[in-house]
Amino acid sequence: MIKALIGYGVSAVLLFFAVLFALASVYAPMRIVVSVIFFFAGFFLLYIVWKRQPTKIVQKVEVPGKIEVHEIKCPNCSASLDIRRSQVTNGIPTIKCPYCGHISEITEEPKW
Ligand SMILES: [Zn+2]
């Protein structure tokens, strides 16, 4: 979401310069070329941001079917862990043991 906001901000600046150069082209006709470049850059950036918008990061753990079958156990105290308590930290799905507080990464191939 922050990236999209930056994208909108930068494209707004680019379009602002495009308008500025378009107005300035009254005095120097070559500036219309710069204006067109800014216009294209601005709209291209808007297009990229708009296209990327639907693929925003969803805080949802995609648990592979393999893990759902196996029981997840804490590698520290071997207590069984509830997969529904898992959280996404820095893009890595993790689960915190409610008994000992050990945080384990949920990987496709469980090491425990
Ligand atoms: Zn534990």
Short mmCIF file of C-alpha atoms and ligand atoms in Angstrom, two decimals:
data_model
loop_
_atom_site.label_atom_id
_atom_site.label_comp_id
_atom_site.label_asym_id
_atom_site.label_seq_id
_atom_site.Cartn_x
_atom_site.Cartn_y
_atom_site.Cartn_z
CA MET A 1 0.00 0.00 0.00
CA ILE A 2 2.85 2.42 0.80
CA LYS A 3 4.50 1.61 -2.53
CA ALA A 4 1.24 2.42 -4.32
CA LEU A 5 1.03 5.76 -2.50
CA ILE A 6 4.61 6.60 -3.50
CA GLY A 7 3.76 5.59 -7.05
CA TYR A 8 0.76 7.91 -7.10
CA GLY A 9 2.83 10.70 -5.56
CA VAL A 10 5.66 10.37 -8.10
CA SER A 11 3.25 10.14 -11.03
CA ALA A 12 1.46 13.25 -9.72
CA VAL A 13 4.81 15.10 -9.65
CA LEU A 14 5.63 13.87 -13.17
CA LEU A 15 2.25 15.04 -14.47
CA PHE A 16 2.73 18.36 -12.67
CA PHE A 17 6.06 18.85 -14.48
CA ALA A 18 4.40 17.79 -17.73
CA VAL A 19 1.85 20.58 -17.35
CA LEU A 20 4.61 23.00 -16.30
CA PHE A 21 6.70 22.22 -19.39
CA ALA A 22 3.62 22.37 -21.62
CA LEU A 23 2.97 25.90 -20.35
CA ALA A 24 6.67 26.79 -20.69
CA SER A 25 6.70 25.57 -24.30
CA VAL A 26 5.10 28.87 -25.25
CA TYR A 27 8.57 30.42 -24.87
CA ALA A 28 10.67 27.47 -26.07
CA PRO A 29 8.96 24.96 -28.40
CA MET A 30 11.45 22.18 -27.53
CA ARG A 31 9.95 22.02 -24.04
CA ILE A 32 6.82 20.36 -25.45
CA VAL A 33 8.99 17.27 -26.09
CA VAL A 34 10.02 17.19 -22.41
CA SER A 35 6.39 17.74 -21.47
CA VAL A 36 5.29 14.74 -23.55
CA ILE A 37 8.02 12.58 -21.94
CA PHE A 38 6.81 13.61 -18.48
CA PHE A 39 3.22 12.88 -19.48
CA PHE A 40 4.11 9.41 -20.71
CA ALA A 41 6.26 8.68 -17.65
CA GLY A 42 3.49 9.87 -15.32
CA PHE A 43 0.77 7.83 -16.99
CA PHE A 44 3.03 4.79 -17.33
CA LEU A 45 3.74 4.89 -13.59
CA LEU A 46 0.02 5.31 -12.85
CA TYR A 47 -0.68 2.29 -15.06
CA ILE A 48 1.93 0.17 -13.22
CA VAL A 49 0.60 1.20 -9.80
CA TRP A 50 -2.99 0.59 -10.89
CA LYS A 51 -2.09 -2.81 -12.33
CA ARG A 52 -0.25 -3.87 -9.17
CA GLN A 53 -3.04 -2.76 -6.86
CA PRO A 54 -5.07 -6.01 -6.88
CA THR A 55 -1.98 -8.02 -5.87
CA LYS A 56 -1.65 -6.40 -2.47
CA ILE A 57 -0.17 -8.48 0.32
CA VAL A 58 -2.80 -10.36 2.22
CA GLN A 59 -1.96 -11.30 5.79
CA LYS A 60 -3.05 -14.86 5.30
CA VAL A 61 -0.99 -17.96 5.78
CA GLU A 62 -1.14 -20.31 2.85
CA VAL A 63 -0.55 -23.57 4.62
CA PRO A 64 0.54 -26.40 2.37
CA GLY A 65 -1.73 -29.41 2.57
CA LYS A 66 1.19 -31.52 3.74
CA ILE A 67 1.43 -29.64 7.03
CA GLU A 68 -2.30 -29.73 7.72
CA VAL A 69 -2.15 -33.50 7.81
CA HIS A 70 0.84 -33.63 10.15
CA GLU A 71 0.57 -32.38 13.66
CA ILE A 72 2.78 -29.38 14.32
CA LYS A 73 4.96 -29.72 17.35
CA CYS A 74 7.11 -27.15 19.09
CA PRO A 75 10.78 -27.93 18.38
CA ASN A 76 11.67 -26.67 21.84
CA CYS A 77 9.19 -28.36 24.17
CA SER A 78 7.39 -30.66 21.67
CA ALA A 79 3.94 -29.37 22.64
CA SER A 80 1.37 -29.55 19.86
CA LEU A 81 0.77 -26.19 18.20
CA ASP A 82 -2.40 -24.80 16.68
CA ILE A 83 -1.78 -23.87 13.03
CA ARG A 84 -4.52 -21.23 13.29
CA ARG A 85 -2.32 -19.27 15.72
CA SER A 86 0.32 -18.75 13.03
CA GLN A 87 1.36 -15.23 12.04
CA VAL A 88 3.25 -13.71 9.13
CA THR A 89 6.43 -11.97 10.30
CA ASN A 90 8.62 -10.32 7.62
CA GLY A 91 6.90 -12.44 4.98
CA ILE A 92 7.71 -15.69 6.79
CA PRO A 93 4.85 -17.63 8.33
CA THR A 94 5.71 -18.27 11.94
CA ILE A 95 4.01 -19.88 14.90
CA LYS A 96 4.58 -19.07 18.54
CA CYS A 97 4.45 -21.80 21.09
CA PRO A 98 1.89 -20.85 23.80
CA TYR A 99 3.76 -22.96 26.35
CA CYS A 100 7.41 -21.91 26.04
CA GLY A 101 7.18 -18.90 23.72
CA HIS A 102 9.46 -20.44 21.11
CA ILE A 103 8.83 -18.96 17.65
CA SER A 104 9.22 -21.43 14.82
CA GLU A 105 9.05 -20.86 11.09
CA ILE A 106 6.47 -22.80 9.16
CA THR A 107 8.28 -24.41 6.28
CA GLU A 108 7.06 -26.86 3.70
CA GLU A 109 9.36 -29.53 5.04
CA PRO A 110 9.05 -29.43 8.85
CA LYS A 111 12.34 -30.12 10.57
CA TRP A 112 10.71 -31.27 13.79
ZN ZN B 1 7.25 -24.83 23.09
#
